[in-house]
PDB file of C-alpha atoms in Angstrom:
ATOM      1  CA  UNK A   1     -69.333 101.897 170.396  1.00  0.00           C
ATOM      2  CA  UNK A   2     -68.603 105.296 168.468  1.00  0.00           C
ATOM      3  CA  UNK A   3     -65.106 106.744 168.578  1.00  0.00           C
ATOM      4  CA  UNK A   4     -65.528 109.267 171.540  1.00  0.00           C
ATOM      5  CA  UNK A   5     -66.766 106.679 173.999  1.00  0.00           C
ATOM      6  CA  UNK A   6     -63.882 104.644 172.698  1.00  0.00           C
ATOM      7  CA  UNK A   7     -61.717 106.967 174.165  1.00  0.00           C
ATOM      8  CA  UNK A   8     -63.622 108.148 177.286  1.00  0.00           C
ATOM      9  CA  UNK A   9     -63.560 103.819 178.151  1.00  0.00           C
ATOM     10  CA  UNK A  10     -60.120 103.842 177.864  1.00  0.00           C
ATOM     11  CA  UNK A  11     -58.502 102.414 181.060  1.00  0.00           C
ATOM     12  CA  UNK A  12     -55.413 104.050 182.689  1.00  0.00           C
ATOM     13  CA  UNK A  13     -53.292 102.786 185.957  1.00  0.00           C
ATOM     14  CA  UNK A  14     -49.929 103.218 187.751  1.00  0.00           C
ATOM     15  CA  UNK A  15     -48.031 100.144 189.221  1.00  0.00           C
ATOM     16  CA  UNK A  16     -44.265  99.271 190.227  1.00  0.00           C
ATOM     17  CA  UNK A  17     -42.005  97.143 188.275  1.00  0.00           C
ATOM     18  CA  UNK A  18     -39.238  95.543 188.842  1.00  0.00           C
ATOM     19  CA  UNK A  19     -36.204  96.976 187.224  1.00  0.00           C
ATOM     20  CA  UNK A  20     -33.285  94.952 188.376  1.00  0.00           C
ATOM     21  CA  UNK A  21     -31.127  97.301 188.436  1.00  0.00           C
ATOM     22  CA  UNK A  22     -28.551  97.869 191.308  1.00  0.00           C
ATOM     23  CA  UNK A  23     -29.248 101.298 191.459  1.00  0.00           C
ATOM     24  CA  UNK A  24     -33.404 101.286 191.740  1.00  0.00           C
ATOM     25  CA  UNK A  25     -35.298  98.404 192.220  1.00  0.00           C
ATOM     26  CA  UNK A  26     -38.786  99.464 190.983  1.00  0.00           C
ATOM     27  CA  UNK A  27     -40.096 102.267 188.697  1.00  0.00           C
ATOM     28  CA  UNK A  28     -43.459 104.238 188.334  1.00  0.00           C
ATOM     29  CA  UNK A  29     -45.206 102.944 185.074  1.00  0.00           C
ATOM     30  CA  UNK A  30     -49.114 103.805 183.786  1.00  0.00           C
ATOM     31  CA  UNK A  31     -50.667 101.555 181.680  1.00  0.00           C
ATOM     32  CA  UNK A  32     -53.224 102.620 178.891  1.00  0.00           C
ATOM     33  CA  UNK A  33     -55.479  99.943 177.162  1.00  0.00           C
ATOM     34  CA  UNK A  34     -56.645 100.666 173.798  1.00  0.00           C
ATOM     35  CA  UNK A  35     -60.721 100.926 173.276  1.00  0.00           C
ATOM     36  CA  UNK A  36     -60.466  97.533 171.557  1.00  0.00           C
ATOM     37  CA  UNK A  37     -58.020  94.835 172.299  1.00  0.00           C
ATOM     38  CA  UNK A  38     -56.710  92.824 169.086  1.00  0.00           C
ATOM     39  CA  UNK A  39     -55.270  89.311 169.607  1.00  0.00           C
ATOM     40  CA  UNK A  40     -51.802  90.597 169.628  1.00  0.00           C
ATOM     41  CA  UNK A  41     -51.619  93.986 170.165  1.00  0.00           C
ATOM     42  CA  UNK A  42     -48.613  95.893 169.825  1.00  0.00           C
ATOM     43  CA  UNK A  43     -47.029  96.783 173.131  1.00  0.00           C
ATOM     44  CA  UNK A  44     -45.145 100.092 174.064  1.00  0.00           C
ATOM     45  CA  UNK A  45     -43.399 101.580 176.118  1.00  0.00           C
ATOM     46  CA  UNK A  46     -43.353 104.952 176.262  1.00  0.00           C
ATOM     47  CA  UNK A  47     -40.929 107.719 177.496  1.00  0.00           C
ATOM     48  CA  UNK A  48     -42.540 111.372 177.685  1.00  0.00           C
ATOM     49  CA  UNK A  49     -40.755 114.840 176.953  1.00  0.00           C
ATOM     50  CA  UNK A  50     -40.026 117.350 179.236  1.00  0.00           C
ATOM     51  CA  UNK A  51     -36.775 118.685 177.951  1.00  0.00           C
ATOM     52  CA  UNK A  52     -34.795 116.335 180.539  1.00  0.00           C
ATOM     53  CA  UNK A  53     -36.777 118.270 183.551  1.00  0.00           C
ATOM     54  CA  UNK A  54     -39.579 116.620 184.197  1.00  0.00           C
ATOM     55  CA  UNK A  55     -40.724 116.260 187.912  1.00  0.00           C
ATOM     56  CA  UNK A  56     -42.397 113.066 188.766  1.00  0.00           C
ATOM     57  CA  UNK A  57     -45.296 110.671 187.420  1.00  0.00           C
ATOM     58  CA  UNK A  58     -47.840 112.764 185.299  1.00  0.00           C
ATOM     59  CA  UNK A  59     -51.211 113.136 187.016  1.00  0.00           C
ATOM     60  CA  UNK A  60     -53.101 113.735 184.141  1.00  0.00           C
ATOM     61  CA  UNK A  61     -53.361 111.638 181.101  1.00  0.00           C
ATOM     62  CA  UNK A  62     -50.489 112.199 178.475  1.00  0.00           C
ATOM     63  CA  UNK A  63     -51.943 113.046 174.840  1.00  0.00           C
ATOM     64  CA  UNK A  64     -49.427 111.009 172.918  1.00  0.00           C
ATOM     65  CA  UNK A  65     -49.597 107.737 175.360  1.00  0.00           C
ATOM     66  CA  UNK A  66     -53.670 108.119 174.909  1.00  0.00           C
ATOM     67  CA  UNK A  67     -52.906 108.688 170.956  1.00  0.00           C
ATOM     68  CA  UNK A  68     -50.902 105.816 170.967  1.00  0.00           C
ATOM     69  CA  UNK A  69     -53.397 103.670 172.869  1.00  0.00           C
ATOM     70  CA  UNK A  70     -56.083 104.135 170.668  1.00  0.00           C
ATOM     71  CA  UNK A  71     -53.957 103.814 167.883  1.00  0.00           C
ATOM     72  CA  UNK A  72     -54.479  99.920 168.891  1.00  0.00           C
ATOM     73  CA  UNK A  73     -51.694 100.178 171.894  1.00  0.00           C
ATOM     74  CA  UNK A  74     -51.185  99.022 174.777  1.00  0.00           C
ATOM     75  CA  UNK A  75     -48.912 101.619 176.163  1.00  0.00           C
ATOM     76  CA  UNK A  76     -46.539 101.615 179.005  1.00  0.00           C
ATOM     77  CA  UNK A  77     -46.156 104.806 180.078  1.00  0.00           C
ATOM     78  CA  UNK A  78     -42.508 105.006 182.328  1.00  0.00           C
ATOM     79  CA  UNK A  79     -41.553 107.354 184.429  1.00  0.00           C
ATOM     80  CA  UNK A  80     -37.709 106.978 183.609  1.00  0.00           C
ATOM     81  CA  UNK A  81     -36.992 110.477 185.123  1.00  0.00           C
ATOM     82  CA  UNK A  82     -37.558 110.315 188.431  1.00  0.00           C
ATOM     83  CA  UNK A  83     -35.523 107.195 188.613  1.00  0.00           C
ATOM     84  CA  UNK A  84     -32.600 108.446 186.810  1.00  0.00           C
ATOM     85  CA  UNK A  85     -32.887 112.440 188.101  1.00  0.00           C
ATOM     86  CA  UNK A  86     -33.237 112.620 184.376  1.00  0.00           C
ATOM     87  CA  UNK A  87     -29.252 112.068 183.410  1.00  0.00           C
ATOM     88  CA  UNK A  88     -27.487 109.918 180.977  1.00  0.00           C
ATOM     89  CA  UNK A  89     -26.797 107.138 181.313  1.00  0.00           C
ATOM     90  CA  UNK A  90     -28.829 106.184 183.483  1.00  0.00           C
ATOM     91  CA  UNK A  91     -32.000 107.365 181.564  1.00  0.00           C
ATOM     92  CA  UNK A  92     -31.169 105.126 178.895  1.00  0.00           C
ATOM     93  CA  UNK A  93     -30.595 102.036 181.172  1.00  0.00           C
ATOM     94  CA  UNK A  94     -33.534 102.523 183.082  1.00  0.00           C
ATOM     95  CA  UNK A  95     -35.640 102.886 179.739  1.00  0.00           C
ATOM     96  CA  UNK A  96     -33.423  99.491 178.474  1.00  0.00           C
ATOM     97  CA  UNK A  97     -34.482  97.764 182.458  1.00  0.00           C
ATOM     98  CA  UNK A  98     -38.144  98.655 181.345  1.00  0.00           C
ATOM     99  CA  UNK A  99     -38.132  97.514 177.809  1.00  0.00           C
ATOM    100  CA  UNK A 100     -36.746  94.202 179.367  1.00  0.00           C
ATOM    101  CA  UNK A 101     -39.322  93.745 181.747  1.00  0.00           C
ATOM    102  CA  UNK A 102     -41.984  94.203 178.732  1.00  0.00           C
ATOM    103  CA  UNK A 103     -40.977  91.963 176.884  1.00  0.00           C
ATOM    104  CA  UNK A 104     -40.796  89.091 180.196  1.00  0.00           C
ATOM    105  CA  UNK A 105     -44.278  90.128 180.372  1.00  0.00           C
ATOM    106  CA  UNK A 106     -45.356  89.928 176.751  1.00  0.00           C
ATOM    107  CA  UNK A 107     -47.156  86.792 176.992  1.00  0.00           C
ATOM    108  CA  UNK A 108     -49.307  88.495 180.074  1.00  0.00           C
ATOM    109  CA  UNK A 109     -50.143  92.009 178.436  1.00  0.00           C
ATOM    110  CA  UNK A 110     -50.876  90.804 175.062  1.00  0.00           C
ATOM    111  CA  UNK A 111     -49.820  87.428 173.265  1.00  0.00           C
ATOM    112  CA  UNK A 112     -46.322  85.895 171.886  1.00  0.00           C
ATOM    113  CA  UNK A 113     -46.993  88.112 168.660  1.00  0.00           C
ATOM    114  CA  UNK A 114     -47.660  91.199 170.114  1.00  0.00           C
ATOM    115  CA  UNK A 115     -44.892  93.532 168.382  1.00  0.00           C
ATOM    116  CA  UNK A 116     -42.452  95.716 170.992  1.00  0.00           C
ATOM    117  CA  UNK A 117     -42.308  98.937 170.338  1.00  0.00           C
ATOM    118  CA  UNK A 118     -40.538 102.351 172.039  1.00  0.00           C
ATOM    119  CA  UNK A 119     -42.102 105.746 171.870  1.00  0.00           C
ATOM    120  CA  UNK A 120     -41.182 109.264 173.323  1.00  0.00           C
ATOM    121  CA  UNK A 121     -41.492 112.979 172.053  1.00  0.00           C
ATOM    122  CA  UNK A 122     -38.730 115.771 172.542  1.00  0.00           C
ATOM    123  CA  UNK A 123     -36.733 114.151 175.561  1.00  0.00           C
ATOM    124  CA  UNK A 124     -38.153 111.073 175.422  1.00  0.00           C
ATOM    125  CA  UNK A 125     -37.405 110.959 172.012  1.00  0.00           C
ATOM    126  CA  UNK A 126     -33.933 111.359 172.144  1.00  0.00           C
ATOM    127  CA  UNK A 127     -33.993 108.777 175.084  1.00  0.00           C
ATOM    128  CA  UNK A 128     -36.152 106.136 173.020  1.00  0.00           C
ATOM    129  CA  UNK A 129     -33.971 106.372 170.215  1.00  0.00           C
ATOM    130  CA  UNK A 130     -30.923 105.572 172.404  1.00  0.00           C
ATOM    131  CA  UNK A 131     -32.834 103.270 173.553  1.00  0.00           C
ATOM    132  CA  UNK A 132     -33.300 101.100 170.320  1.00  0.00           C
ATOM    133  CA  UNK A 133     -29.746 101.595 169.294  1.00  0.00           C
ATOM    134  CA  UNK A 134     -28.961 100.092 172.635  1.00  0.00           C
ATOM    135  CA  UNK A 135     -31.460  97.470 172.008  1.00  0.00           C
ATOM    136  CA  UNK A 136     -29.605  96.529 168.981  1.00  0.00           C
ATOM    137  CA  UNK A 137     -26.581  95.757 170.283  1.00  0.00           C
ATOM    138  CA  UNK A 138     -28.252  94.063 173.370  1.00  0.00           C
ATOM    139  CA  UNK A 139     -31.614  92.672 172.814  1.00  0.00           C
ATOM    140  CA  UNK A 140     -31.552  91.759 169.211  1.00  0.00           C
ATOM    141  CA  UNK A 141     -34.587  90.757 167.742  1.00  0.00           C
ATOM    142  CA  UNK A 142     -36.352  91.767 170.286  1.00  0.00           C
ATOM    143  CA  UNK A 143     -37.492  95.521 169.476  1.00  0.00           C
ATOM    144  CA  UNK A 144     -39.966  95.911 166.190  1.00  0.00           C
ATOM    145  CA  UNK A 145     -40.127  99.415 166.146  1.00  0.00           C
ATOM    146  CA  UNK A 146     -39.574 102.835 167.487  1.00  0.00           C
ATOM    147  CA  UNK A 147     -41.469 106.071 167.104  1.00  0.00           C
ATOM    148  CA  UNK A 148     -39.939 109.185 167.394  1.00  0.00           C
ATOM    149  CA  UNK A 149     -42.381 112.167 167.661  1.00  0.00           C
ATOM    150  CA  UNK A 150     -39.629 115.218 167.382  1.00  0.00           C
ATOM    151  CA  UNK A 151     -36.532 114.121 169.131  1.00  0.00           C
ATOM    152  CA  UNK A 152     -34.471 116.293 170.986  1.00  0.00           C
ATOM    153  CA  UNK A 153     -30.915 114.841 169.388  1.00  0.00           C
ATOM    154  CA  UNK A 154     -28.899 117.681 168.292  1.00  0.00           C
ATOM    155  CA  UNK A 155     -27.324 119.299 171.409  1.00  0.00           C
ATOM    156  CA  UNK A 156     -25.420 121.316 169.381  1.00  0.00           C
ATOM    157  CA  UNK A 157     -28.627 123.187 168.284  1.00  0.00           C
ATOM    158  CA  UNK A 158     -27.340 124.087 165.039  1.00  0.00           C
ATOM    159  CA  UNK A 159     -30.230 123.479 162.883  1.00  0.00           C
ATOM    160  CA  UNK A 160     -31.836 126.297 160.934  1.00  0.00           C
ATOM    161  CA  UNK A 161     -35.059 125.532 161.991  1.00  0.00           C
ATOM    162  CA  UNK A 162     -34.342 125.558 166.025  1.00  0.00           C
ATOM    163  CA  UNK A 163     -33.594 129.489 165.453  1.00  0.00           C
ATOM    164  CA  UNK A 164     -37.866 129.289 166.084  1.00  0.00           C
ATOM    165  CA  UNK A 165     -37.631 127.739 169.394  1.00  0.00           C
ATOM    166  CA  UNK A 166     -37.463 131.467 170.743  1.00  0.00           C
ATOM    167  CA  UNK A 167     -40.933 132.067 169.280  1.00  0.00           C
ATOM    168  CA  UNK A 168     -42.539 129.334 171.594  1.00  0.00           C
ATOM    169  CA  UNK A 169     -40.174 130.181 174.490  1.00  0.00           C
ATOM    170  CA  UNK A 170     -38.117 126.762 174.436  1.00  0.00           C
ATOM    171  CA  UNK A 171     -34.343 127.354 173.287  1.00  0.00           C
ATOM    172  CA  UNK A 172     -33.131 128.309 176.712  1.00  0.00           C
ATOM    173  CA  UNK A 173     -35.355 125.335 178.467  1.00  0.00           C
ATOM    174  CA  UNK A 174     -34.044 123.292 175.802  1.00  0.00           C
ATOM    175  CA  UNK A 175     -30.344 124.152 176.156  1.00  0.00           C
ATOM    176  CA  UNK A 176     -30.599 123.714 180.238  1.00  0.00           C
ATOM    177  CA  UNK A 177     -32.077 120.466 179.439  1.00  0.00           C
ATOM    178  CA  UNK A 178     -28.717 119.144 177.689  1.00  0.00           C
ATOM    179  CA  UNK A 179     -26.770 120.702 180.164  1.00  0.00           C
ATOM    180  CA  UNK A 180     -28.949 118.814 182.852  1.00  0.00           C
ATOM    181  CA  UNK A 181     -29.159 115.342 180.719  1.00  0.00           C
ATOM    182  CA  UNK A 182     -25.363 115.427 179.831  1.00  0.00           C
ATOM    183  CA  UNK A 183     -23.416 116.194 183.077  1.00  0.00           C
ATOM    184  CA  UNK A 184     -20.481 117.089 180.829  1.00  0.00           C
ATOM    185  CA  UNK A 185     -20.307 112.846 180.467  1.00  0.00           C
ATOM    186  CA  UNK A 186     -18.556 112.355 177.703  1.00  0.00           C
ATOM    187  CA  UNK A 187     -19.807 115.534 176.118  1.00  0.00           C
ATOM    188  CA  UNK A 188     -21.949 114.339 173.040  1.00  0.00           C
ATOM    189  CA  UNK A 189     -19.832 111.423 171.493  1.00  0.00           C
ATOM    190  CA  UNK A 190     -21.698 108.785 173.070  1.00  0.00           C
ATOM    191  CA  UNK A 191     -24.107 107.674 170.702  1.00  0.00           C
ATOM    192  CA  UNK A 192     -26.599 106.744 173.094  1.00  0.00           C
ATOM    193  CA  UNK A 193     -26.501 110.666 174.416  1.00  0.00           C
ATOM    194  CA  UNK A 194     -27.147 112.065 171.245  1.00  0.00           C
ATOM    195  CA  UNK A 195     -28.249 109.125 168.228  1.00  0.00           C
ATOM    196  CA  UNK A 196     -27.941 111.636 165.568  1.00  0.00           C
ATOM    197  CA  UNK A 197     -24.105 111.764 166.482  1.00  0.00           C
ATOM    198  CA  UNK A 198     -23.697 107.829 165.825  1.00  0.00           C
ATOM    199  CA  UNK A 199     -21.967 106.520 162.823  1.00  0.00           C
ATOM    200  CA  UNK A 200     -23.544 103.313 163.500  1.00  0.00           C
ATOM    201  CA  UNK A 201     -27.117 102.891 162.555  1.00  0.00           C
ATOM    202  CA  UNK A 202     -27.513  99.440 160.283  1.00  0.00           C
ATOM    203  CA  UNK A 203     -29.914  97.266 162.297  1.00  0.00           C
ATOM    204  CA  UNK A 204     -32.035  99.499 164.623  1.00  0.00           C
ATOM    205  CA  UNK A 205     -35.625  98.790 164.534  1.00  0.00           C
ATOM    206  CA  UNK A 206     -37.523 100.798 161.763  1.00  0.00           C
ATOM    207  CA  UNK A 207     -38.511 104.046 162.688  1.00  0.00           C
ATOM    208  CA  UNK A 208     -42.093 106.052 162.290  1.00  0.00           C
ATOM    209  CA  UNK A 209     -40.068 109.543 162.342  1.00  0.00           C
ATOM    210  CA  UNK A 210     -43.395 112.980 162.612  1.00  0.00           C
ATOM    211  CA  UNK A 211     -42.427 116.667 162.850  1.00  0.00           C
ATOM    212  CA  UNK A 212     -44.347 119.555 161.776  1.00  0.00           C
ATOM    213  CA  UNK A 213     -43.073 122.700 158.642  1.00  0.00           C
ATOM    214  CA  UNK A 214     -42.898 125.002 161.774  1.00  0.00           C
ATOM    215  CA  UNK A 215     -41.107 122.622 164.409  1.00  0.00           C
ATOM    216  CA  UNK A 216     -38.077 123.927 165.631  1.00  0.00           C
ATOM    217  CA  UNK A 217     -36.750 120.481 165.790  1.00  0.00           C
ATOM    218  CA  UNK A 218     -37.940 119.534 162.314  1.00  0.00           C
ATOM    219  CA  UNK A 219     -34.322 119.671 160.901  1.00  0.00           C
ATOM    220  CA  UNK A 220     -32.522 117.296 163.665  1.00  0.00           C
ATOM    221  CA  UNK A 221     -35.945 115.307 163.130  1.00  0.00           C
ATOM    222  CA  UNK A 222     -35.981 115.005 159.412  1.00  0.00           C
ATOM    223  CA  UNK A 223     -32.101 114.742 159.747  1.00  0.00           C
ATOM    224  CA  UNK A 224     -31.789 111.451 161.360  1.00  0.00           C
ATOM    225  CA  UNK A 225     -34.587 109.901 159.422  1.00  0.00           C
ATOM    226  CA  UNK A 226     -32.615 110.504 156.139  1.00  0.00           C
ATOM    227  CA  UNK A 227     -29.906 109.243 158.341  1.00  0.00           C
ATOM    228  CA  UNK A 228     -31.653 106.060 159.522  1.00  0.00           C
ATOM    229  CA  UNK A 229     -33.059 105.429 155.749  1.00  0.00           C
ATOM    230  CA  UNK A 230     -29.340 105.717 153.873  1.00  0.00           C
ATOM    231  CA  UNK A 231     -28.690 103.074 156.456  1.00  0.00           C
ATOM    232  CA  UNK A 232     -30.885 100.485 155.399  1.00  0.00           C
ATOM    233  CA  UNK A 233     -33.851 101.182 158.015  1.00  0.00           C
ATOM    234  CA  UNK A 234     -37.206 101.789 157.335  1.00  0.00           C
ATOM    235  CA  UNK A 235     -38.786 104.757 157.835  1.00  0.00           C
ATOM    236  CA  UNK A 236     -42.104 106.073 157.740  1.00  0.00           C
ATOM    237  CA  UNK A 237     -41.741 109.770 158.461  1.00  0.00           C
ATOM    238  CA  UNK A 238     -44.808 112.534 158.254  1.00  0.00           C
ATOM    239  CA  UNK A 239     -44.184 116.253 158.605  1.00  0.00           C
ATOM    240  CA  UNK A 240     -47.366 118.296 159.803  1.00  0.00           C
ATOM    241  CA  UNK A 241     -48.222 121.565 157.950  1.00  0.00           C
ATOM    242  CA  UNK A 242     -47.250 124.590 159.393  1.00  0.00           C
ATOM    243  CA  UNK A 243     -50.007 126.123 161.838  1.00  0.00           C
ATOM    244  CA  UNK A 244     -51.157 122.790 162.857  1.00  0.00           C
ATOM    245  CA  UNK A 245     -50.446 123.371 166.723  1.00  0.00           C
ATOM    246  CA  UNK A 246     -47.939 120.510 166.941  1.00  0.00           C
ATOM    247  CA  UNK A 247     -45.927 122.259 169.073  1.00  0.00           C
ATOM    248  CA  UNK A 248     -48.477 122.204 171.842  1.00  0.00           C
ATOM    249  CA  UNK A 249     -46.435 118.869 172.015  1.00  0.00           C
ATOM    250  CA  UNK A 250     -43.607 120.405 174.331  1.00  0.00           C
ATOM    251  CA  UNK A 251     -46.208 121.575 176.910  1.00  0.00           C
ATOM    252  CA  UNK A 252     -48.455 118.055 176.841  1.00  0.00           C
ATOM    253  CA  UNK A 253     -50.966 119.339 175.161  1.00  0.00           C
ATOM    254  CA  UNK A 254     -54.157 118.022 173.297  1.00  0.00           C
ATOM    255  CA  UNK A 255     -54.689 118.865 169.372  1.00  0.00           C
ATOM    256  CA  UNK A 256     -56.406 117.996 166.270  1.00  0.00           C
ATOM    257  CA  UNK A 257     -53.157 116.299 165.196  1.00  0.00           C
ATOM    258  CA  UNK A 258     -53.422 113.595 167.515  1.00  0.00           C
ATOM    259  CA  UNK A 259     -56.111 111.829 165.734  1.00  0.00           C
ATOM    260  CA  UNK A 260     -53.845 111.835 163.031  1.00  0.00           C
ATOM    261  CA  UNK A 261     -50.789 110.196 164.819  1.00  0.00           C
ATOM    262  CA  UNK A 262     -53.304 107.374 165.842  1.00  0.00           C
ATOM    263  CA  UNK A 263     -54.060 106.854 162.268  1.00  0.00           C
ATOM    264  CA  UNK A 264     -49.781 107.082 160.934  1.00  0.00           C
ATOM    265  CA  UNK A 265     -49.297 104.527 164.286  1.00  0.00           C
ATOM    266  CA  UNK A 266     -51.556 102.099 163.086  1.00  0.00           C
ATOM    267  CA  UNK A 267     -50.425 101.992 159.458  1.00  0.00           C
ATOM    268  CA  UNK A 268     -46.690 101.798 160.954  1.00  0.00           C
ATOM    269  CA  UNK A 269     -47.642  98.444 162.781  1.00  0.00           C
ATOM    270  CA  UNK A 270     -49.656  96.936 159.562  1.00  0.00           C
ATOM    271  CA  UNK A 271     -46.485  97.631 157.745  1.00  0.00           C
ATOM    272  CA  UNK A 272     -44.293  95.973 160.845  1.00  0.00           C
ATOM    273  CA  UNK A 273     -46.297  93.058 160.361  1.00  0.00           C
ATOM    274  CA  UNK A 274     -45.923  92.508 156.656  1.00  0.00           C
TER     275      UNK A 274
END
């Protein structure tokens, strides 16, 4: 089977899960099977962007879920926003409910060796990343990995790189975005809200950290993978060259560069495995 039919065979479904929360009882997840299931394929579960605005399930396949996916995946896509109106904390407890209910179903989806890993890009980075530290401090053990395509996790936007988020027309979705995702709870302090405020990052699962030279969020991206490595954590990180098109990311869409994230996923789980 050559690569492109690979991809075209790739299998993709909604279902409900059970959250067990006391707030929502099921959420909207898509599953996408990789071309060519190992014997313990790494599971994850993945949270897409948006800039904390998103509107419902995805009807189209997303690029970074498929990337994923044929990276070796099987990927969980979950649509944490509808379910939590896209607010902390409830985005991060609804993304923690669905990690849970992964791992309960391990066994099912892939085999007691399957690694667990988190995902997300822009938003759903930011919420992933929560989402690990959380994991830390309440599922030890349990989380192998997270990838963090360019997390939104700076809602100061100070960074000297986001002054380009003008060019591509996303400061001022960005900055409603935080407003939205915030609520004023807590402002920023909660490490969960915003993981590149936390002062507390031994432990959390290692991290494959991508940006691109010409990302607006490359600095806040970069910065908390220096972060996470001075902490002990292993990192993989990989910045794109400038004029690459990665930030087609923030509207979903497809690019060279996603071949290329397949390739950085799949090395990031050999090393896991070591």
């Amino acid at each position: 089977m050559s690569k492109e039919q690979a991809e075209v065979s790739m299998e993709m479904r909604w279902e409900q899960v059970e959250l067990g929360l006391p707030a929502a009882t099921t959420m909207p997840v898509r599953f996408y099977e990789p071309p060519m299931k190992e014997k313990a394929p790494p599971l994850v579960l993945y949270l897409r962007g948006g800039a904390f605005q998103q509107e419902g399930t995805a009807e189209r396949e997303t690029p970074i879920a498929g990337a994923l996916a044929n990276g070796g995946a099987i990927v969980v896509e979950a649509d944490y926003g509808s379910i939590s109106q896209n607010m902390f904390p409830g985005a991060v407890e609804c993304g923690l409910a669905a990690l849970r209910c992964l791992a309960a179903r391990r066994r099912k989806l892939g085999s007691a060796r399957s690694p667990i890993l988190i995902a997300g890009e822009e938003a759903g980075g930011n919420v992933a990343a929560g989402i690990a530290l959380k994991a830390r401090d309440q599922m030890p053990g349990v989380l192998a990995g997270q990838v963090l395509l360019s997390p939104l996790i700076d809602p100061t936007m100070s960074s000297v790189s986001i002054r380009k988020a003008d060019a591509i027309g996303m400061r001022e979705r960005w900055s409603d975005g935080w407003m939205h995702y915030l609520r004023g709870f807590c402002g920023f302090t909660h490490p969960y809200a915003a993981p590149c405020m936390c002062s507390r990052l031994a432990a959390v699962a290692p991290a494959l950290v991508v940006t691109a030279e010409d990302d607006p969020l490359r600095d806040e991206t970069l910065g908390y993978a220096d972060r996470l490595s001075e902490a002990g954590v292993k990192v993989r990180r990989h910045v794109f060259p400038a004029g690459s098109g990665w930030s087609g990311i923030y509207n979903e869409e497809d690019g060279a560069w996603l071949s290329e994230i397949s390739a950085h996923f799949r090395l990031f789980v050999q090393e896991l495995r070591r």
